[in-house]
Coordinates of C-alpha atoms and ligand atoms in Angstrom, one line a residue:
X1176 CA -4.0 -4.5 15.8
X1177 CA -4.7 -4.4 12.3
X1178 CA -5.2 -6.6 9.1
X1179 CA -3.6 -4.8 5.5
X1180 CA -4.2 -6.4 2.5
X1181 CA -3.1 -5.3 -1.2
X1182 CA -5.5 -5.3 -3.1
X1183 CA -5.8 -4.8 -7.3
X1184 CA -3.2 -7.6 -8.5
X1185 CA -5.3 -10.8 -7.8
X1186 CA -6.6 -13.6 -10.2
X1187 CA -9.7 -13.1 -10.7
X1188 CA -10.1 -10.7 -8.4
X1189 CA -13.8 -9.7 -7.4
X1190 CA -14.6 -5.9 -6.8
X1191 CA -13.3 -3.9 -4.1
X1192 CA -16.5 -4.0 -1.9
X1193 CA -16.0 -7.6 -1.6
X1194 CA -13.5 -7.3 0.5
X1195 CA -15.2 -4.0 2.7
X1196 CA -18.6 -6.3 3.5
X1197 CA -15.6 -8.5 5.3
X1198 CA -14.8 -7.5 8.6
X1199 CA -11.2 -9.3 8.7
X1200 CA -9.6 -6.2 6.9
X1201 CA -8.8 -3.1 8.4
X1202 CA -6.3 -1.4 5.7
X1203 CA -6.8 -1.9 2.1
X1204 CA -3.8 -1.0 -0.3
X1205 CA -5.4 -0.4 -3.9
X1206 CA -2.3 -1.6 -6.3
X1207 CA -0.8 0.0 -8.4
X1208 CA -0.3 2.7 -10.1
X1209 CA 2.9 1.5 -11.9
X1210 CA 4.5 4.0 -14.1
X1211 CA 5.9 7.3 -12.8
X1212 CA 6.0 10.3 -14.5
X1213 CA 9.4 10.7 -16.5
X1214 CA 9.3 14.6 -15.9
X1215 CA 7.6 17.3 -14.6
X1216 CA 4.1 17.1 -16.7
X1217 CA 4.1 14.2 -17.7
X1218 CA 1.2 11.4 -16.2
X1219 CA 2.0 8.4 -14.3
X1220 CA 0.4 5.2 -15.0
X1221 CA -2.0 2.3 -13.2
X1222 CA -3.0 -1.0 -13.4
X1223 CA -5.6 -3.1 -11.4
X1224 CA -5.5 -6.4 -13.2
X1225 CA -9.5 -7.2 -14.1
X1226 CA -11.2 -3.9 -12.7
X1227 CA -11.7 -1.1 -14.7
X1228 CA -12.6 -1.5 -18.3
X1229 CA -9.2 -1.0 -20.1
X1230 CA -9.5 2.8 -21.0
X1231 CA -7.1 5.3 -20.6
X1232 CA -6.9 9.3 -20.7
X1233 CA -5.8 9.7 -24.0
X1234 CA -2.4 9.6 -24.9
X1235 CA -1.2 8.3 -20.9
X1236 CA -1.6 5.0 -19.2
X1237 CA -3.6 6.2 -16.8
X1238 CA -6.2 4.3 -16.6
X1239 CA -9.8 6.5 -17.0
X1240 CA -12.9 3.4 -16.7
X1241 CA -12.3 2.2 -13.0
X1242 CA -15.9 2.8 -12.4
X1243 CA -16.1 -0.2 -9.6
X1244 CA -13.5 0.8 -7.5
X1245 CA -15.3 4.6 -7.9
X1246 CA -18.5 3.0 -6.3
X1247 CA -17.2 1.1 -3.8
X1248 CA -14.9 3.4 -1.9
X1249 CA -17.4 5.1 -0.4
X1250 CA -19.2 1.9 1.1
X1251 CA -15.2 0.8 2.5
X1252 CA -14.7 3.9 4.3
X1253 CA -18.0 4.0 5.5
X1254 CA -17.5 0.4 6.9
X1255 CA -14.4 2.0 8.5
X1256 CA -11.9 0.9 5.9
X1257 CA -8.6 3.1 5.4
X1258 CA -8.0 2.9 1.4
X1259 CA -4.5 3.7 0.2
X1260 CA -3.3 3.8 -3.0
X1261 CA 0.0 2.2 -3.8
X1262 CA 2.8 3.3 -5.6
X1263 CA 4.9 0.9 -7.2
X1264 CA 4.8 -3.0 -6.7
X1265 CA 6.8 -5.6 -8.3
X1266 CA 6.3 -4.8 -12.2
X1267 CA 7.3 -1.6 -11.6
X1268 CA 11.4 -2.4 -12.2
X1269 CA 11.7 0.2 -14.4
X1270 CA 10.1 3.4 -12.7
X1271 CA 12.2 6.3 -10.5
X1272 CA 11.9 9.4 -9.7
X1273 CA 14.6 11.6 -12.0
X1274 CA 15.1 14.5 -10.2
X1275 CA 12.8 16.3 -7.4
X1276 CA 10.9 18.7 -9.1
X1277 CA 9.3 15.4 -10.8
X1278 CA 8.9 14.1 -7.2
X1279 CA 7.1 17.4 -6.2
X1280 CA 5.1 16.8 -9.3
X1281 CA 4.3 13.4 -9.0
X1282 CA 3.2 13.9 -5.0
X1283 CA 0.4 16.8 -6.8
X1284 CA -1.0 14.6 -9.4
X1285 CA -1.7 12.0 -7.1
X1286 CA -3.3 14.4 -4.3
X1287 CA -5.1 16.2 -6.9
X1288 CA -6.2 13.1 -8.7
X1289 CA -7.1 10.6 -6.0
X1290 CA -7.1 12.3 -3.0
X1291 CA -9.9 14.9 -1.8
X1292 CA -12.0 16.0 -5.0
X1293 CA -11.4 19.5 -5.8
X1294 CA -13.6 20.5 -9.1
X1295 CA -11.2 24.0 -9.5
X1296 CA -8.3 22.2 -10.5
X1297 CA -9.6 18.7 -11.6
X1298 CA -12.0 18.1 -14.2
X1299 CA -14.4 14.9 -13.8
X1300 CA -14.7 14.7 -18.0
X1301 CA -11.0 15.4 -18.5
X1302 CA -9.8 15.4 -21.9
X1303 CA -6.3 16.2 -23.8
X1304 CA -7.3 19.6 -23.8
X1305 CA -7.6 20.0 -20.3
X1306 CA -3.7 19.2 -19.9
X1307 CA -1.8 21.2 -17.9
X1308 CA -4.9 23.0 -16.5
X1309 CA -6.3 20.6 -14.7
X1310 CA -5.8 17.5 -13.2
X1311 CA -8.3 13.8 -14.4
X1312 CA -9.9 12.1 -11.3
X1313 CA -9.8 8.4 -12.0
X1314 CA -11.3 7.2 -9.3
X1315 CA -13.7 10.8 -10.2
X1316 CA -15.3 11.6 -7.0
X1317 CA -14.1 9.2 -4.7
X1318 CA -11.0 9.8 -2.6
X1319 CA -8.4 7.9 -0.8
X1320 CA -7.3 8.1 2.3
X1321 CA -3.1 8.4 1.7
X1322 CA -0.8 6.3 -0.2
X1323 CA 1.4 3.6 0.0
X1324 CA 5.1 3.2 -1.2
X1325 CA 5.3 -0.2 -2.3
X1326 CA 8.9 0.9 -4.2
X1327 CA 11.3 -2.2 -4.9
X1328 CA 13.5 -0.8 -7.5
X1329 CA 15.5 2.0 -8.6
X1330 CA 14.6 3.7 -5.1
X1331 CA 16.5 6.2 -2.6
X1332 CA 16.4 9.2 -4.4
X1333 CA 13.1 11.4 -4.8
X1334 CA 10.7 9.8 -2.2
X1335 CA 11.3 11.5 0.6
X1336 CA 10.8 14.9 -1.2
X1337 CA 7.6 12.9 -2.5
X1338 CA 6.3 11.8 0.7
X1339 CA 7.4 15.2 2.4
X1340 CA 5.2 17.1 -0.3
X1341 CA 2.2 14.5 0.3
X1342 CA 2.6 15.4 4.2
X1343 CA 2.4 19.0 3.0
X1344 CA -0.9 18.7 0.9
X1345 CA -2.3 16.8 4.4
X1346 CA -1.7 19.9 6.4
X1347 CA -4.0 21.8 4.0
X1348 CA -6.6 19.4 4.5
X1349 CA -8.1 19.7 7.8
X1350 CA -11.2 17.7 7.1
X1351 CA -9.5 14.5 7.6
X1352 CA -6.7 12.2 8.7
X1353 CA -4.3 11.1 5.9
X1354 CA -1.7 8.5 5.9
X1355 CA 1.2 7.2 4.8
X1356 CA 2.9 3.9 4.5
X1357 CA 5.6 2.0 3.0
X1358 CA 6.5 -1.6 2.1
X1359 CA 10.3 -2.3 2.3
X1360 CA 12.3 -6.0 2.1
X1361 CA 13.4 -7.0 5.3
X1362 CA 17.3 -6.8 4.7
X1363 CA 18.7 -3.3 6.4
X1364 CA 18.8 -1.0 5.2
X1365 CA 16.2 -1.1 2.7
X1366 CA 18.0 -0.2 -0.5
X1367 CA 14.9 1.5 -1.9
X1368 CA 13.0 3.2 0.9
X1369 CA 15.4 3.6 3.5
X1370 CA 16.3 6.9 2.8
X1371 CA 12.3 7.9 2.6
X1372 CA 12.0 6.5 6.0
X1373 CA 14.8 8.3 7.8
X1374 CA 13.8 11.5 6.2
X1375 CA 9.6 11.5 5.8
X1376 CA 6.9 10.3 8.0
X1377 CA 5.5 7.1 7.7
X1378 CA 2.8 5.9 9.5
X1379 CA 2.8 2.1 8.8
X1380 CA 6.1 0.3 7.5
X1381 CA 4.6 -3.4 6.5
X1382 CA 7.5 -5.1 5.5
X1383 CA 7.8 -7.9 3.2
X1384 CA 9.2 -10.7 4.9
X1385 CA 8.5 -13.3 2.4
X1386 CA 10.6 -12.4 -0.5
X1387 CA 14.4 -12.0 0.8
X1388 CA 15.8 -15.9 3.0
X1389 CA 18.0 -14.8 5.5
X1390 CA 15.6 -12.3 7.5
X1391 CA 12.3 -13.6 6.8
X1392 CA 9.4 -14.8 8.8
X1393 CA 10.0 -18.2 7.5
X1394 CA 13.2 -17.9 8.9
X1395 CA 12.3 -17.5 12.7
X1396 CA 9.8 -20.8 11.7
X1397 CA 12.5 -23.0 10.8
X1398 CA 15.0 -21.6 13.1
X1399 CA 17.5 -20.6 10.2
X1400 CA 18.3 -16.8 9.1
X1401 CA 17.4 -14.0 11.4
X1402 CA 13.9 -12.9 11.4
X1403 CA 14.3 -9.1 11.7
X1404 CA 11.6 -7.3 13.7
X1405 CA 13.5 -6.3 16.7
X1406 CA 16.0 -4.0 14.1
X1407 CA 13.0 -3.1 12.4
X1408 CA 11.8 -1.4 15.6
X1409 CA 15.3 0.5 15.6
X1410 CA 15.2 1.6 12.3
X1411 CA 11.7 3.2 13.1
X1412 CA 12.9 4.4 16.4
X1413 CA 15.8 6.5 14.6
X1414 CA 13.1 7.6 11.7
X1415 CA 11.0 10.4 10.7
X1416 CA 8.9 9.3 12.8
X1417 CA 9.5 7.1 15.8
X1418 CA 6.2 6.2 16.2
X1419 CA 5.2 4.6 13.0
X1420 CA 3.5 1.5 13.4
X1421 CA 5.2 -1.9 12.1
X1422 CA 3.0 -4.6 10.5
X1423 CA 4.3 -8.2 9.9
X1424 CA 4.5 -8.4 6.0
X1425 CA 3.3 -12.4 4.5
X1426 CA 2.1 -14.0 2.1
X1427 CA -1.6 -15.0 2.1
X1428 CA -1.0 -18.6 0.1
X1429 CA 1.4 -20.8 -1.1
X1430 CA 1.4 -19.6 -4.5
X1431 CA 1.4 -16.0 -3.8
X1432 CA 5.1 -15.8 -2.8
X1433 CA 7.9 -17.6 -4.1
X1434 CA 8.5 -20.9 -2.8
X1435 CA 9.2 -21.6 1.0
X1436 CA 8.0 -18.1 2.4
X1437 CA 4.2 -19.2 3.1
X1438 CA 3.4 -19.9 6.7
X1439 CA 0.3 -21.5 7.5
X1440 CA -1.8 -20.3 10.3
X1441 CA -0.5 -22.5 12.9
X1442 CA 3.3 -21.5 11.8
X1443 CA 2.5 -17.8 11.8
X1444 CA 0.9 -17.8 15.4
X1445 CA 3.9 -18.0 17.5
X1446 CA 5.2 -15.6 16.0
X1447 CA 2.9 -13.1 15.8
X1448 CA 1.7 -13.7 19.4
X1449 CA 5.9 -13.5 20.5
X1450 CA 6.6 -10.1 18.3
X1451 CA 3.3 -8.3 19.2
X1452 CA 4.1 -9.1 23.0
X1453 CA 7.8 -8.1 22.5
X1454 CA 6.8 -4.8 20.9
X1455 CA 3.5 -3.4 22.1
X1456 CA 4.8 -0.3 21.0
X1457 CA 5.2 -0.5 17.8
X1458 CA 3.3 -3.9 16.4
X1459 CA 0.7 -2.9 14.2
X1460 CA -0.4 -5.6 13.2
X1461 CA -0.4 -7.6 9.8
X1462 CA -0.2 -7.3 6.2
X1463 CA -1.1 -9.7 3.6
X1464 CA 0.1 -10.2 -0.2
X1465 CA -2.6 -10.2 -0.9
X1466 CA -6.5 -10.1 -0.5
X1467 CA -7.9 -12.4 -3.5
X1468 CA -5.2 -15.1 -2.6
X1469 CA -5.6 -15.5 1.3
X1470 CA -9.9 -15.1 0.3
X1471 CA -8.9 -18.1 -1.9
X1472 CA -7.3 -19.6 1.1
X1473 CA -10.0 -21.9 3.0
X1474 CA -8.1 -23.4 5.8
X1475 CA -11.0 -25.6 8.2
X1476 CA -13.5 -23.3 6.9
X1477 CA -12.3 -19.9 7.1
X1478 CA -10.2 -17.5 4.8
X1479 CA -6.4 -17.4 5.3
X1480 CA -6.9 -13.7 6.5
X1481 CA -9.5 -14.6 8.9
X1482 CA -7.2 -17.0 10.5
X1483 CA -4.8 -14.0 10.6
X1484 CA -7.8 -11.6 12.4
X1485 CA -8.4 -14.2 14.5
X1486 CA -4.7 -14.7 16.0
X1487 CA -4.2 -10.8 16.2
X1488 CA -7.6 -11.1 18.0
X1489 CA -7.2 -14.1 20.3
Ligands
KLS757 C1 3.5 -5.7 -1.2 N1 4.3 -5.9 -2.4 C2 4.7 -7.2 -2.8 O1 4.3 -8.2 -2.2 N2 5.5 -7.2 -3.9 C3 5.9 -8.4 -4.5 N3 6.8 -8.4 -5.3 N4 5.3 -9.6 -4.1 C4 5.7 -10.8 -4.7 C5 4.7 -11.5 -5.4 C6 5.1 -12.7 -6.0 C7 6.3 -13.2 -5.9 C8 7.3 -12.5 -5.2 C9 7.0 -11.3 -4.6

């Protein structure tokens, strides 16, 4: 079983390798990139909070400095991290995808620009001039390994022809695994990804069950709602891919969720222990929201998201 954590939106965040020198992460979503392209051409747009040093390619929001996240990738996957990139998040309440040649497009410039490094179509010194010839590497050489769809507005149409053209770049690239995964709300269907996960393949679904009362995991901790797993495991079972692994989506402190969805470590046991038995399957594990809070997190000595290791662990 693993540990996911989102990384890129905390307070004070330190660097990236912080985080890969810790063993009690397995997964680490790189948040966000938070404006999509409006049409086919046009860039999309990121923000990671403190990192980076505020520059863009000129005339997008892309953001061109991230020169610590470039230099630690490499140590991450070579401590055995997977490193997504995450679309979306919860700023992003005005982004789509118009129509599916932008999805198309959008699913290129993120394989040409962060995933395997390709110096015939993208340019490591990209400038304006270089527009619509080749593609800017803002991470430059380093890659990821797949992307995340962390989409919570203004979803359904596009992402399945987004994810389905990722998919398609993957079969290309024979020199490694790629993945993808997705981070819906617990009620079902999920108005913004649902459709993506009936019609693409996903390999982890970590869904948030700390924003919506009613079906989350606070809910099966105070015996009110219906905490939602075991439908979960039939939405997956009727998907793109059956056999997608689902992670139990929480927050990683009290302040990093709205009020009444946080779960200490002795609250969040039970449950785990009672879903990952239930569902061999399918249980994947864990996913926090997110790394800088649950580091921030000392609970008798150790970090939120060790306590979470240790329980998928025990
Ligand atoms: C993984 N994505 C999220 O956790 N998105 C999100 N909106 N989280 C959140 C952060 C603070 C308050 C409520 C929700």
């Amino acid at each position: 079983n693993n540990v996911a954590v989102y990384y890129g939106q905390g307070a004070n965040q330190p660097r990236l390798k912080h985080f890969c020198e810790q063993t009690t992460s397995d997964i680490i979503n790189i948040g966000f990139i938070n404006k999509f392209p409006k049409h086919v051409g046009d860039f999309p747009g990121s923000n990671f909070a403190n990192q980076c040093d505020g520059a863009f390619f000129p005339g997008t929001e892309l953001l061109s400095g991230c020169h610590q996240i470039w230099q630690d990738i490499p140590s991450c996957k070579a401590a055995g991290k997977t490193i997504l990139l995450s679309i979306g998040g919860g700023t992003a309440t005005a982004q789509s995808i118009p129509d599916e040649a932008t999805a198309v497009w959008f699913a290129d410039f993120l394989w040409y620009s962060f995933g395997p490094y390709n110096s015939a179509i993208s340019s490591l010194g990209w400038t304006e001039e270089l527009a619509g010839l080749a593609f800017p590497r803002p991470f430059l050489t380093s890659s990821v390994d797949g992307f995340d769809f962390d989409i919570e507005y203004n979803g359904g149409v596009g992402y399945a022809a987004m994810i389905n053209r990722l998919r398609w770049h993957f079969t290309k690239s024979t020199e490694q695994t790629y993945y993808i995964s997705g981070a819906p709300q617990c009620p079902i269907p999920d108005a913004q990804l649902g459709d993506a996960i009936a019609n693409s393949h996903f390999d982890f679904i970590w869904v948030q069950w700390y924003n919506t009362g009613g079906c989350s995991a606070a809910d099966w901790v105070h015996g009110t709602g219906k905490f939602n797993f075991d439908d979960w495991v039939s939405v997956i079972e009727k998907s793109a891919n059956p056999n997608a692994k689902l992670f139990i989506g929480l927050p990683a402190s009290k302040d990093a969720a709205n009020a009444g969805f946080y779960l200490t470590p002795k609250e969040v046991k039970p449950l785990v222990k009672t879903y990952m038995d239930k569902h061999p399957k399918h249980f994947g594990g864990v996913m926090l929201w997110e790394a800088t809070a649950g580091d921030n997190n000392v609970i008798d000595g150790s970090t939120y998201t060790e306590h979470i290791k240790d329980i998928l662990y025990d």
